[in-house]
XYZ file of C-alpha atoms in Angstrom:
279
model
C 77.243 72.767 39.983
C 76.980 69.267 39.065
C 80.255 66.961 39.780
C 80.352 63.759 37.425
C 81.550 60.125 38.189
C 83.643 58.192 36.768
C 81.234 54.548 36.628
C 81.749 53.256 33.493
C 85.389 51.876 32.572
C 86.498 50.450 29.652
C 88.957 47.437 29.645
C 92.227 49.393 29.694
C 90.934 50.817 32.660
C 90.252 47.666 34.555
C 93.054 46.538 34.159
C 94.606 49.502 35.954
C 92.495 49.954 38.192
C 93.143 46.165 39.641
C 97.012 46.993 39.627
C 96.522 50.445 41.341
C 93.684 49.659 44.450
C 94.310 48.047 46.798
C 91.007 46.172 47.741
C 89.489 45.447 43.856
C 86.201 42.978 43.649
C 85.363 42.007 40.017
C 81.763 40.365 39.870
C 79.742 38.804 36.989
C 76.182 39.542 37.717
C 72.925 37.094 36.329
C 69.868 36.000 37.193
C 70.273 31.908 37.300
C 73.084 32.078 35.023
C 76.070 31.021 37.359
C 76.878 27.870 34.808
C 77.407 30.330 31.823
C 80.064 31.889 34.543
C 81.735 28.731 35.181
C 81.982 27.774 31.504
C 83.735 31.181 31.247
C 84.485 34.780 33.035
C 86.780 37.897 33.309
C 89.931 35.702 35.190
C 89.562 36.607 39.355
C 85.748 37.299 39.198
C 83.077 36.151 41.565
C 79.980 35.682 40.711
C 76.572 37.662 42.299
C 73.231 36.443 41.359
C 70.726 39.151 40.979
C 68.457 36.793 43.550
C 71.189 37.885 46.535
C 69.471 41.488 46.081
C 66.171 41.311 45.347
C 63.653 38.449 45.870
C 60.086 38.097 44.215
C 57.046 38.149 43.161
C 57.693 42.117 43.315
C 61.771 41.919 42.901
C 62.295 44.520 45.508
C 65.102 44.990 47.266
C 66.013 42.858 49.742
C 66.245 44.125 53.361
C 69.548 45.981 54.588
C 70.869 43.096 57.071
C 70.853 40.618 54.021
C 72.594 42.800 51.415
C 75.634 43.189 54.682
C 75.557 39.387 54.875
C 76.236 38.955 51.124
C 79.021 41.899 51.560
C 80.361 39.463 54.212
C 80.560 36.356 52.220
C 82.344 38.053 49.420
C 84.280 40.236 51.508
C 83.634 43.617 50.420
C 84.113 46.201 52.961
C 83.358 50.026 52.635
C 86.818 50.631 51.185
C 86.454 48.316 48.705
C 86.742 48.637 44.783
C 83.515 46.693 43.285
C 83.918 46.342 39.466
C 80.422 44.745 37.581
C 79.670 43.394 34.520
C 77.107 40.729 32.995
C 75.299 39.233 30.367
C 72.897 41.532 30.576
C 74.316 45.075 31.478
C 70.981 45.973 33.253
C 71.345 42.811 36.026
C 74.697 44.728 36.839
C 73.014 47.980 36.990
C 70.933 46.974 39.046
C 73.091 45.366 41.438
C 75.661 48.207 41.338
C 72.262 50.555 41.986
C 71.657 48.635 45.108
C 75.765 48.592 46.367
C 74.883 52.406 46.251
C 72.217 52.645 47.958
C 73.674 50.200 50.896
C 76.580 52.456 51.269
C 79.736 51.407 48.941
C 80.784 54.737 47.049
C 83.431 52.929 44.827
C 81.273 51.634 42.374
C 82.231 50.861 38.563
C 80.393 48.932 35.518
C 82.551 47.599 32.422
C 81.748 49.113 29.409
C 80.761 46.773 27.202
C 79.950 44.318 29.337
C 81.148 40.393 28.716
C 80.624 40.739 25.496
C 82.601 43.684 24.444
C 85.435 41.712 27.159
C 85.614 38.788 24.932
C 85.352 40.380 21.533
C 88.827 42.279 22.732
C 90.290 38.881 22.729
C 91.606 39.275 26.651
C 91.990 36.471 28.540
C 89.373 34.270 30.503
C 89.050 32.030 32.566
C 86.973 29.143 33.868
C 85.568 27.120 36.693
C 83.413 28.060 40.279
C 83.684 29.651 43.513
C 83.605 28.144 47.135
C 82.200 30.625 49.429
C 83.042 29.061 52.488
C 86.658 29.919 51.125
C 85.892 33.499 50.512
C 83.561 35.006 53.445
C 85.407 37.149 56.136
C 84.442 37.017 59.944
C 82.733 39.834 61.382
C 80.524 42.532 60.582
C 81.961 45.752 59.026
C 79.989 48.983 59.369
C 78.328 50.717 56.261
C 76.134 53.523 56.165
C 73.472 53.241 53.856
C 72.006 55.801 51.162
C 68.144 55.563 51.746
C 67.743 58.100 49.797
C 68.533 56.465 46.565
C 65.230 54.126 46.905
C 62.099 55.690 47.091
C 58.729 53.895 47.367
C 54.870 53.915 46.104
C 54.100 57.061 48.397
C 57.067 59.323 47.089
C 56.566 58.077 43.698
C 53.156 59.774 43.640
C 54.197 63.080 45.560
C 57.010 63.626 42.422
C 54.019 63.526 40.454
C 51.988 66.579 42.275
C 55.531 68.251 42.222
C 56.387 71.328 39.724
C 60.273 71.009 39.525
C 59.763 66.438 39.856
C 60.261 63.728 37.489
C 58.819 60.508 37.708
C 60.452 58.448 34.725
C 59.490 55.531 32.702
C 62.463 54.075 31.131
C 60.458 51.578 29.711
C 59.372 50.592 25.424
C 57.360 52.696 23.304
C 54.862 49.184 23.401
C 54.625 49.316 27.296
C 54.331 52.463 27.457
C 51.466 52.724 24.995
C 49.520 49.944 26.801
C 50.528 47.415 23.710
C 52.391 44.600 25.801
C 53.505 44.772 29.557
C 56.774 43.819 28.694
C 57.259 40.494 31.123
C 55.525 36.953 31.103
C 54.963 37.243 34.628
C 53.333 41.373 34.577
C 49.771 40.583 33.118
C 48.097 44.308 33.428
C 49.439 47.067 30.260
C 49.750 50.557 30.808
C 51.655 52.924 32.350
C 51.729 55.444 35.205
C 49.433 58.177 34.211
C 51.872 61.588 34.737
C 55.178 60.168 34.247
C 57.394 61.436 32.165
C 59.374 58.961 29.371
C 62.792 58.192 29.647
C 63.756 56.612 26.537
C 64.972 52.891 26.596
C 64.432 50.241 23.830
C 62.162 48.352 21.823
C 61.169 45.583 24.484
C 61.992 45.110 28.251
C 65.775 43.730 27.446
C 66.876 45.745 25.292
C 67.907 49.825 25.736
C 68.936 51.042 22.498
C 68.443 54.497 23.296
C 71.431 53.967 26.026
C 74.008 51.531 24.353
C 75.154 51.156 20.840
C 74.898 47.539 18.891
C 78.321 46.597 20.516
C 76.692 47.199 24.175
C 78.794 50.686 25.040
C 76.758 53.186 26.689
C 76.057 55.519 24.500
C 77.529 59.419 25.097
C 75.925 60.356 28.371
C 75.357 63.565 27.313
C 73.332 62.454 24.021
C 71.400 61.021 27.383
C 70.890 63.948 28.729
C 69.653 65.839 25.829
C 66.821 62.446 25.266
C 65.803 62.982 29.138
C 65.760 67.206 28.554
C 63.406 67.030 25.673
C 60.694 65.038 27.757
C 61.012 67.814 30.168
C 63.205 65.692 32.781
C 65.980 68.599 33.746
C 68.894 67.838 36.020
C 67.697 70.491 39.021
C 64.768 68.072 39.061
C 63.763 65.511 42.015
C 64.061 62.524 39.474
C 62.661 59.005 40.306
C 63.664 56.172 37.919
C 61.553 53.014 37.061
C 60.827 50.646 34.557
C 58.659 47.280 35.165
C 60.596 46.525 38.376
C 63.980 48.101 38.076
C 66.952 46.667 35.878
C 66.592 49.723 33.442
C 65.508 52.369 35.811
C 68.982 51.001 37.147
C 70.724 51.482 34.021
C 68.864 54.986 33.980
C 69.824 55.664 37.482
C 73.644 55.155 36.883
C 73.644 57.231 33.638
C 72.276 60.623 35.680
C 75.061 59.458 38.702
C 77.575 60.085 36.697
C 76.519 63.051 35.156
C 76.638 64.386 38.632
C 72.668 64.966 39.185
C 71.949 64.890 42.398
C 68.289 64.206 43.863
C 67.977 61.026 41.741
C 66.649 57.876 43.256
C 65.452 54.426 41.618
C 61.446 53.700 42.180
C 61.549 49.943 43.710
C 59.212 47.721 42.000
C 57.767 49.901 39.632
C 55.112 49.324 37.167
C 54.920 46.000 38.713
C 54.541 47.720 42.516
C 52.126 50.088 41.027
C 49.552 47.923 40.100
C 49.222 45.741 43.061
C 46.430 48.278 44.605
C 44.305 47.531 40.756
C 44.995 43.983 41.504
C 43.917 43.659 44.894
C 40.577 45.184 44.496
């Protein structure tokens, strides 16, 4: 029996959830985009760039040690409360993805996003951050979820499996060989054997998750997408896109319907092509 969990919150909901934890972290997340946060952001939030978690030219995840050293300068500890939201509701996916996997359990994205936050007409605020005023001394211990990344090898093995999905949460274009989706992926295609996960018309957008005001979309109207490409929730499901922002978004959306052997594919299309490339 599958359990969901509660990720996605909607403003009313932040704002209890603040008053009633005790230990709340609200973060933007971008890529480069820490002046659009100092212009303006959801009043007491930090900032995260995407770059703190995953480095290039393949944007995997960074190693264990240097996601616990950006937990230290922010002060977030295992008990802690980490609310996300963006820009771009993938870049917090994808860093909420990654909290996961390093061991935080309390994980929630805004519904919405920044967008939907300032269209509400709530209050904002502006101005930066001094980390040397925020980090904490010491390490704190977290245990980390390994098994929510999976790699090249186990990518392939889902795709010898009976009851396995791999999943392309990618356009109908990439998918189809048309474009690759990025300026910086130059090879088309797709991985021969995966199954489609639905996601949007180019690499930043996901209509087939979120609405025109940026809400997710009724996770089970999700579900029913994934079933009808034969992707079922007793499946071993790997996620991935052309690295992973919307195999992150994809990732979160079976969480909280409570599937269970679910995992994000680092690097993805862009991983899977180095072998082509280097021969």
């Amino acid at each position: 029996m599958s359990h969901k969990r509660d990720i996605w919150v909607n403003h009313v909901q932040l704002r209890n959830i603040i008053i009633e934890k005790p230990n709340v972290k609200i973060f933007e997340v971008g890529f480069n985009t820490y002046h659009e946060f100092v212009e303006s952001h959801i009043p007491g939030a930090m900032f995260l760039d995407t770059c703190y978690f995953e480095q290039p030219p393949l944007w995997k995840i960074v190693g264990l040690p240097e996601i616990y050293q950006t937990f230290k300068k922010f002060r977030i500890t295992p008990s802690s409360t980490v609310i996300l939201y963006g820009r771009q509701v993938a870049a917090a996916a994808r860093v909420a993805h990654i909290m996961l996997y390093a061991g935080l359990s309390d994980i929630r994205l805004l519904d919405g996003d920044y967008a939907g936050y300032k269209q509400s007409n709530l209050p904002t605020e502006s101005g930066g951050h001094n980390l040397k005023d925020v980090a904490m001394e010491g390490v704190v211990a977290f245990i980390a979820n390994r098994s929510l990344v999976c790699d090249k090898s186990i990518a392939k093995s889902l795709l010898e499996e009976r009851n396995a999905s791999l999943v392309s949460v990618r356009s109908p274009k990439e998918v189809n060989g048309r474009c690759s989706g990025y300026s910086y992926i130059k090879q088309k295609g797709d991985i021969i054997g995966a199954k489609w996960g639905h996601a949007g018309t180019s690499a930043y957008l996901m209509e087939d998750y979120f609405g025109p005001d940026n809400y997710i979309l009724p996770l089970e109207h999700i579900e029913r997408l994934w079933e009808s490409e034969g992707i079922l929730k007793h499946h071993k499901v790997a996620f991935y896109c052309g690295t992973a922002w919307r195999a992150s978004v994809a990732f979160l959306c079976a969480y909280s319907l409570g599937w269970k052997d679910i995992c994000v594919y680092d690097g993805g299309w862009l991983d899977w092509i180095q072998e082509e490339c280097s021969k």
